[in-house]
Amino acid sequence: MSRRVDTANRTVLALLGLLLAGGGGVGLAAGSGAFGDPPPVLPEQARAYPGEQPWFWWAVAGGCLLVALLALRWLLAQLHTDRVGRLDLTRDDRDGRTVVHAGALADAVEAEARSLRGVLGASARVVEHRGRTLRVAVELADHADVAEVRRVLEDRVVAHARQAVDDPDLPVDVELRPGRRAGSRGLR
C-alpha cells in the first residue's frame, strides 16, 4: 500500500476508535446511572419526533448516504496501490510493441538476489512514484558480508534489471535488512 493509503487508514481508524470509545463511555455511564435514573432506550419525545417532522427521514437517508459514500471512498483507496503491472518498452510503434510484466521482472530480481551468498530472502516490486522505480528488499544472514552483498547487488542484479528493461537510468532502491531468522540457508 502507498503512504497516502496508510495515512488515510490510520486517520479514519483513529477517529472511528475515538468515536466508539466515547460512545461506549457515555453508554456505560448512562447505564450505571451517572446521569440519574436510566431512561427508556428511546424517550417518548424521541419516539414521537419522526412522525411530527416529515423531513426527518430524508435527513436520516442523507446521513446514511453520506456514510455509505465515505465508506465506498475508503474501500476504493484500499484497492489503489503504487505497484506497476506492466512496463511498456516500446520506443517506436512502427517497430512493434514490447511489454514486460513487472511481476516477471520482480521475480527475476528476487531469484537472482536470493542466489547471492549471505542472502536469506529477497523481495522486489516495481512502483510508480514520481516515475518508475524498482524497490528491492534483501534479508541478510548474520554472517553476510554486507559490503560484498551490496557490491554484487549493484554490479550484477541491478545491472541485469536495467538491461532487461533497456533503461540504464532506472531508479533502484535497495534495502538491506539484517537477518531475523536463525539458520544458514543463505550459504551457497
PDB file of C-alpha atoms in Angstrom:
ATOM      1  CA  MET A   1       0.000   0.000   0.000  1.00  0.00           C
ATOM      2  CA  SER A   2       1.110   3.539  -0.520  1.00  0.00           C
ATOM      3  CA  ARG A   3       1.884   6.001   2.242  1.00  0.00           C
ATOM      4  CA  ARG A   4      -1.207   8.001   1.303  1.00  0.00           C
ATOM      5  CA  VAL A   5      -3.463   4.975   1.833  1.00  0.00           C
ATOM      6  CA  ASP A   6      -1.697   4.096   5.095  1.00  0.00           C
ATOM      7  CA  THR A   7      -2.149   7.642   6.385  1.00  0.00           C
ATOM      8  CA  ALA A   8      -5.838   7.661   5.414  1.00  0.00           C
ATOM      9  CA  ASN A   9      -6.343   4.298   7.148  1.00  0.00           C
ATOM     10  CA  ARG A  10      -4.701   5.455  10.356  1.00  0.00           C
ATOM     11  CA  THR A  11      -6.693   8.700  10.398  1.00  0.00           C
ATOM     12  CA  VAL A  12     -10.068   7.059   9.714  1.00  0.00           C
ATOM     13  CA  LEU A  13      -9.477   4.250  12.182  1.00  0.00           C
ATOM     14  CA  ALA A  14      -8.233   6.640  14.892  1.00  0.00           C
ATOM     15  CA  LEU A  15     -11.315   8.866  14.515  1.00  0.00           C
ATOM     16  CA  LEU A  16     -13.630   5.856  14.455  1.00  0.00           C
ATOM     17  CA  GLY A  17     -11.900   4.433  17.528  1.00  0.00           C
ATOM     18  CA  LEU A  18     -12.258   7.703  19.435  1.00  0.00           C
ATOM     19  CA  LEU A  19     -15.917   7.990  18.437  1.00  0.00           C
ATOM     20  CA  LEU A  20     -16.705   4.428  19.503  1.00  0.00           C
ATOM     21  CA  ALA A  21     -14.739   4.764  22.758  1.00  0.00           C
ATOM     22  CA  GLY A  22     -16.591   7.993  23.584  1.00  0.00           C
ATOM     23  CA  GLY A  23     -19.963   6.454  22.763  1.00  0.00           C
ATOM     24  CA  GLY A  24     -19.157   3.375  24.823  1.00  0.00           C
ATOM     25  CA  GLY A  25     -18.111   5.532  27.771  1.00  0.00           C
ATOM     26  CA  VAL A  26     -21.319   7.588  27.632  1.00  0.00           C
ATOM     27  CA  GLY A  27     -23.412   4.424  27.305  1.00  0.00           C
ATOM     28  CA  LEU A  28     -21.640   2.795  30.246  1.00  0.00           C
ATOM     29  CA  ALA A  29     -22.084   5.907  32.387  1.00  0.00           C
ATOM     30  CA  ALA A  30     -25.781   6.227  31.453  1.00  0.00           C
ATOM     31  CA  GLY A  31     -26.402   2.539  32.122  1.00  0.00           C
ATOM     32  CA  SER A  32     -24.832   2.751  35.578  1.00  0.00           C
ATOM     33  CA  GLY A  33     -26.999   5.749  36.491  1.00  0.00           C
ATOM     34  CA  ALA A  34     -24.373   8.500  36.298  1.00  0.00           C
ATOM     35  CA  PHE A  35     -26.941  10.795  34.699  1.00  0.00           C
ATOM     36  CA  GLY A  36     -29.774   9.862  37.048  1.00  0.00           C
ATOM     37  CA  ASP A  37     -32.250   7.028  36.631  1.00  0.00           C
ATOM     38  CA  PRO A  38     -31.692   5.383  33.266  1.00  0.00           C
ATOM     39  CA  PRO A  39     -34.442   6.461  30.876  1.00  0.00           C
ATOM     40  CA  PRO A  40     -36.052   4.113  28.407  1.00  0.00           C
ATOM     41  CA  VAL A  41     -33.907   3.433  25.363  1.00  0.00           C
ATOM     42  CA  LEU A  42     -35.946   5.939  23.372  1.00  0.00           C
ATOM     43  CA  PRO A  43     -37.870   8.511  25.393  1.00  0.00           C
ATOM     44  CA  GLU A  44     -41.423   9.387  24.341  1.00  0.00           C
ATOM     45  CA  GLN A  45     -40.363  12.679  22.759  1.00  0.00           C
ATOM     46  CA  ALA A  46     -37.792  10.931  20.541  1.00  0.00           C
ATOM     47  CA  ARG A  47     -40.261   8.207  19.579  1.00  0.00           C
ATOM     48  CA  ALA A  48     -42.886  10.770  18.503  1.00  0.00           C
ATOM     49  CA  TYR A  49     -40.482  13.182  16.764  1.00  0.00           C
ATOM     50  CA  PRO A  50     -40.187  11.452  13.351  1.00  0.00           C
ATOM     51  CA  GLY A  51     -43.960  11.480  12.921  1.00  0.00           C
ATOM     52  CA  GLU A  52     -44.153  15.226  13.609  1.00  0.00           C
ATOM     53  CA  GLN A  53     -41.350  16.221  11.223  1.00  0.00           C
ATOM     54  CA  PRO A  54     -41.697  14.861   7.655  1.00  0.00           C
ATOM     55  CA  TRP A  55     -38.146  15.898   6.740  1.00  0.00           C
ATOM     56  CA  PHE A  56     -36.652  13.686   9.481  1.00  0.00           C
ATOM     57  CA  TRP A  57     -36.468  10.513   7.385  1.00  0.00           C
ATOM     58  CA  TRP A  58     -34.954  12.462   4.484  1.00  0.00           C
ATOM     59  CA  ALA A  59     -32.231  13.697   6.839  1.00  0.00           C
ATOM     60  CA  VAL A  60     -31.647  10.152   8.094  1.00  0.00           C
ATOM     61  CA  ALA A  61     -31.422   8.898   4.493  1.00  0.00           C
ATOM     62  CA  GLY A  62     -28.985  11.705   3.591  1.00  0.00           C
ATOM     63  CA  GLY A  63     -26.796  10.902   6.597  1.00  0.00           C
ATOM     64  CA  CYS A  64     -26.785   7.202   5.710  1.00  0.00           C
ATOM     65  CA  LEU A  65     -25.929   8.032   2.102  1.00  0.00           C
ATOM     66  CA  LEU A  66     -23.041  10.222   3.247  1.00  0.00           C
ATOM     67  CA  VAL A  67     -21.690   7.423   5.464  1.00  0.00           C
ATOM     68  CA  ALA A  68     -22.039   4.936   2.591  1.00  0.00           C
ATOM     69  CA  LEU A  69     -20.179   7.247   0.165  1.00  0.00           C
ATOM     70  CA  LEU A  70     -17.362   7.788   2.667  1.00  0.00           C
ATOM     71  CA  ALA A  71     -17.114   4.031   3.217  1.00  0.00           C
ATOM     72  CA  LEU A  72     -17.019   3.443  -0.548  1.00  0.00           C
ATOM     73  CA  ARG A  73     -14.273   6.054  -0.947  1.00  0.00           C
ATOM     74  CA  TRP A  74     -12.252   4.378   1.801  1.00  0.00           C
ATOM     75  CA  LEU A  75     -12.740   0.957   0.194  1.00  0.00           C
ATOM     76  CA  LEU A  76     -11.581   2.264  -3.192  1.00  0.00           C
ATOM     77  CA  ALA A  77      -8.497   3.747  -1.521  1.00  0.00           C
ATOM     78  CA  GLN A  78      -7.638   0.238  -0.268  1.00  0.00           C
ATOM     79  CA  LEU A  79      -7.636  -1.085  -3.810  1.00  0.00           C
ATOM     80  CA  HIS A  80      -5.230   1.571  -5.099  1.00  0.00           C
ATOM     81  CA  THR A  81      -1.564   0.661  -4.907  1.00  0.00           C
ATOM     82  CA  ASP A  82       1.525   2.240  -6.317  1.00  0.00           C
ATOM     83  CA  ARG A  83       2.601  -1.025  -7.964  1.00  0.00           C
ATOM     84  CA  VAL A  84       3.091  -1.138 -11.701  1.00  0.00           C
ATOM     85  CA  GLY A  85       1.533  -4.053 -13.594  1.00  0.00           C
ATOM     86  CA  ARG A  86       3.249  -3.729 -16.976  1.00  0.00           C
ATOM     87  CA  LEU A  87       6.262  -1.915 -18.345  1.00  0.00           C
ATOM     88  CA  ASP A  88       5.827  -0.654 -21.894  1.00  0.00           C
ATOM     89  CA  LEU A  89       9.266  -0.727 -23.519  1.00  0.00           C
ATOM     90  CA  THR A  90       8.058   0.369 -26.949  1.00  0.00           C
ATOM     91  CA  ARG A  91      10.322   3.035 -28.405  1.00  0.00           C
ATOM     92  CA  ASP A  92       8.677   3.316 -31.818  1.00  0.00           C
ATOM     93  CA  ASP A  93       5.255   1.860 -32.690  1.00  0.00           C
ATOM     94  CA  ARG A  94       6.459   1.088 -36.214  1.00  0.00           C
ATOM     95  CA  ASP A  95       8.898  -1.459 -34.775  1.00  0.00           C
ATOM     96  CA  GLY A  96       6.183  -3.246 -32.786  1.00  0.00           C
ATOM     97  CA  ARG A  97       5.196  -3.307 -29.142  1.00  0.00           C
ATOM     98  CA  THR A  98       7.286  -4.666 -26.308  1.00  0.00           C
ATOM     99  CA  VAL A  99       5.657  -5.120 -22.914  1.00  0.00           C
ATOM    100  CA  VAL A 100       7.264  -6.679 -19.840  1.00  0.00           C
ATOM    101  CA  HIS A 101       5.143  -7.728 -16.913  1.00  0.00           C
ATOM    102  CA  ALA A 102       6.525  -6.027 -13.818  1.00  0.00           C
ATOM    103  CA  GLY A 103       5.932  -9.190 -11.792  1.00  0.00           C
ATOM    104  CA  ALA A 104       8.226 -11.164 -14.108  1.00  0.00           C
ATOM    105  CA  LEU A 105      10.978  -8.584 -13.668  1.00  0.00           C
ATOM    106  CA  ALA A 106      10.452  -8.604  -9.884  1.00  0.00           C
ATOM    107  CA  ASP A 107      10.558 -12.423  -9.794  1.00  0.00           C
ATOM    108  CA  ALA A 108      13.810 -12.476 -11.751  1.00  0.00           C
ATOM    109  CA  VAL A 109      15.410  -9.868  -9.477  1.00  0.00           C
ATOM    110  CA  GLU A 110      14.263 -11.763  -6.374  1.00  0.00           C
ATOM    111  CA  ALA A 111      15.637 -15.073  -7.668  1.00  0.00           C
ATOM    112  CA  GLU A 112      18.988 -13.546  -8.585  1.00  0.00           C
ATOM    113  CA  ALA A 113      19.275 -11.744  -5.249  1.00  0.00           C
ATOM    114  CA  ARG A 114      18.403 -14.918  -3.311  1.00  0.00           C
ATOM    115  CA  SER A 115      21.203 -16.760  -5.082  1.00  0.00           C
ATOM    116  CA  LEU A 116      23.836 -14.492  -3.508  1.00  0.00           C
ATOM    117  CA  ARG A 117      25.978 -15.746  -0.665  1.00  0.00           C
ATOM    118  CA  GLY A 118      24.717 -14.447   2.682  1.00  0.00           C
ATOM    119  CA  VAL A 119      21.179 -13.656   1.489  1.00  0.00           C
ATOM    120  CA  LEU A 120      18.291 -15.341   3.297  1.00  0.00           C
ATOM    121  CA  GLY A 121      15.473 -13.806   1.269  1.00  0.00           C
ATOM    122  CA  ALA A 122      14.591 -11.051  -1.140  1.00  0.00           C
ATOM    123  CA  SER A 123      11.530  -9.250  -2.415  1.00  0.00           C
ATOM    124  CA  ALA A 124      11.186  -6.841  -5.307  1.00  0.00           C
ATOM    125  CA  ARG A 125       8.482  -4.756  -6.894  1.00  0.00           C
ATOM    126  CA  VAL A 126       8.150  -2.021  -9.484  1.00  0.00           C
ATOM    127  CA  VAL A 127       6.296   1.047  -8.231  1.00  0.00           C
ATOM    128  CA  GLU A 128       5.127   4.285  -9.815  1.00  0.00           C
ATOM    129  CA  HIS A 129       6.160   7.136  -7.540  1.00  0.00           C
ATOM    130  CA  ARG A 130       7.418  10.147  -9.492  1.00  0.00           C
ATOM    131  CA  GLY A 131       8.392   7.751 -12.253  1.00  0.00           C
ATOM    132  CA  ARG A 132       9.072   4.023 -12.307  1.00  0.00           C
ATOM    133  CA  THR A 133      11.258   2.696  -9.504  1.00  0.00           C
ATOM    134  CA  LEU A 134      12.420  -0.828  -8.744  1.00  0.00           C
ATOM    135  CA  ARG A 135      12.385  -1.491  -4.995  1.00  0.00           C
ATOM    136  CA  VAL A 136      14.401  -4.412  -3.685  1.00  0.00           C
ATOM    137  CA  ALA A 137      14.497  -5.583  -0.060  1.00  0.00           C
ATOM    138  CA  VAL A 138      17.162  -8.129   0.855  1.00  0.00           C
ATOM    139  CA  GLU A 139      17.275 -10.026   4.143  1.00  0.00           C
ATOM    140  CA  LEU A 140      20.829 -10.834   5.159  1.00  0.00           C
ATOM    141  CA  ALA A 141      22.180 -13.715   7.221  1.00  0.00           C
ATOM    142  CA  ASP A 142      24.139 -12.944  10.382  1.00  0.00           C
ATOM    143  CA  HIS A 143      27.393 -13.961   8.695  1.00  0.00           C
ATOM    144  CA  ALA A 144      26.795 -11.971   5.496  1.00  0.00           C
ATOM    145  CA  ASP A 145      29.453  -9.586   4.216  1.00  0.00           C
ATOM    146  CA  VAL A 146      27.231  -6.533   3.778  1.00  0.00           C
ATOM    147  CA  ALA A 147      29.691  -4.654   1.573  1.00  0.00           C
ATOM    148  CA  GLU A 148      30.103  -7.658  -0.741  1.00  0.00           C
ATOM    149  CA  VAL A 149      26.343  -8.279  -0.995  1.00  0.00           C
ATOM    150  CA  ARG A 150      25.782  -4.600  -1.757  1.00  0.00           C
ATOM    151  CA  ARG A 151      28.503  -4.555  -4.401  1.00  0.00           C
ATOM    152  CA  VAL A 152      27.150  -7.659  -6.155  1.00  0.00           C
ATOM    153  CA  LEU A 153      23.594  -6.335  -5.989  1.00  0.00           C
ATOM    154  CA  GLU A 154      24.635  -3.064  -7.614  1.00  0.00           C
ATOM    155  CA  ASP A 155      27.061  -4.537 -10.153  1.00  0.00           C
ATOM    156  CA  ARG A 156      25.131  -7.607 -11.221  1.00  0.00           C
ATOM    157  CA  VAL A 157      21.488  -7.760 -10.081  1.00  0.00           C
ATOM    158  CA  VAL A 158      20.615  -4.092 -10.676  1.00  0.00           C
ATOM    159  CA  ALA A 159      22.587  -4.075 -13.937  1.00  0.00           C
ATOM    160  CA  HIS A 160      20.644  -7.111 -15.192  1.00  0.00           C
ATOM    161  CA  ALA A 161      17.312  -5.497 -14.265  1.00  0.00           C
ATOM    162  CA  ARG A 162      18.210  -2.281 -16.063  1.00  0.00           C
ATOM    163  CA  GLN A 163      19.376  -4.237 -19.084  1.00  0.00           C
ATOM    164  CA  ALA A 164      16.142  -6.263 -19.129  1.00  0.00           C
ATOM    165  CA  VAL A 165      14.011  -3.125 -19.393  1.00  0.00           C
ATOM    166  CA  ASP A 166      16.508  -1.299 -21.609  1.00  0.00           C
ATOM    167  CA  ASP A 167      16.699   1.610 -19.173  1.00  0.00           C
ATOM    168  CA  PRO A 168      20.213   2.292 -17.859  1.00  0.00           C
ATOM    169  CA  ASP A 169      18.848   5.066 -15.624  1.00  0.00           C
ATOM    170  CA  LEU A 170      16.058   3.035 -13.974  1.00  0.00           C
ATOM    171  CA  PRO A 171      15.983   4.189 -10.327  1.00  0.00           C
ATOM    172  CA  VAL A 172      16.502   1.301  -7.923  1.00  0.00           C
ATOM    173  CA  ASP A 173      16.004   1.449  -4.146  1.00  0.00           C
ATOM    174  CA  VAL A 174      17.855  -1.343  -2.343  1.00  0.00           C
ATOM    175  CA  GLU A 175      17.106  -2.020   1.310  1.00  0.00           C
ATOM    176  CA  LEU A 176      19.450  -4.346   3.181  1.00  0.00           C
ATOM    177  CA  ARG A 177      17.892  -5.867   6.296  1.00  0.00           C
ATOM    178  CA  PRO A 178      19.858  -7.730   8.950  1.00  0.00           C
ATOM    179  CA  GLY A 179      18.719 -11.332   9.359  1.00  0.00           C
ATOM    180  CA  ARG A 180      15.867 -12.018  11.738  1.00  0.00           C
ATOM    181  CA  ARG A 181      15.850 -15.780  11.326  1.00  0.00           C
ATOM    182  CA  ALA A 182      18.421 -18.236  12.552  1.00  0.00           C
ATOM    183  CA  GLY A 183      19.983 -20.710  10.181  1.00  0.00           C
ATOM    184  CA  SER A 184      22.411 -20.762   7.321  1.00  0.00           C
ATOM    185  CA  ARG A 185      20.265 -21.437   4.296  1.00  0.00           C
ATOM    186  CA  GLY A 186      21.773 -18.328   2.688  1.00  0.00           C
ATOM    187  CA  LEU A 187      25.147 -20.076   2.384  1.00  0.00           C
ATOM    188  CA  ARG A 188      25.896 -21.247  -1.123  1.00  0.00           C
TER     189      ARG A 188
END
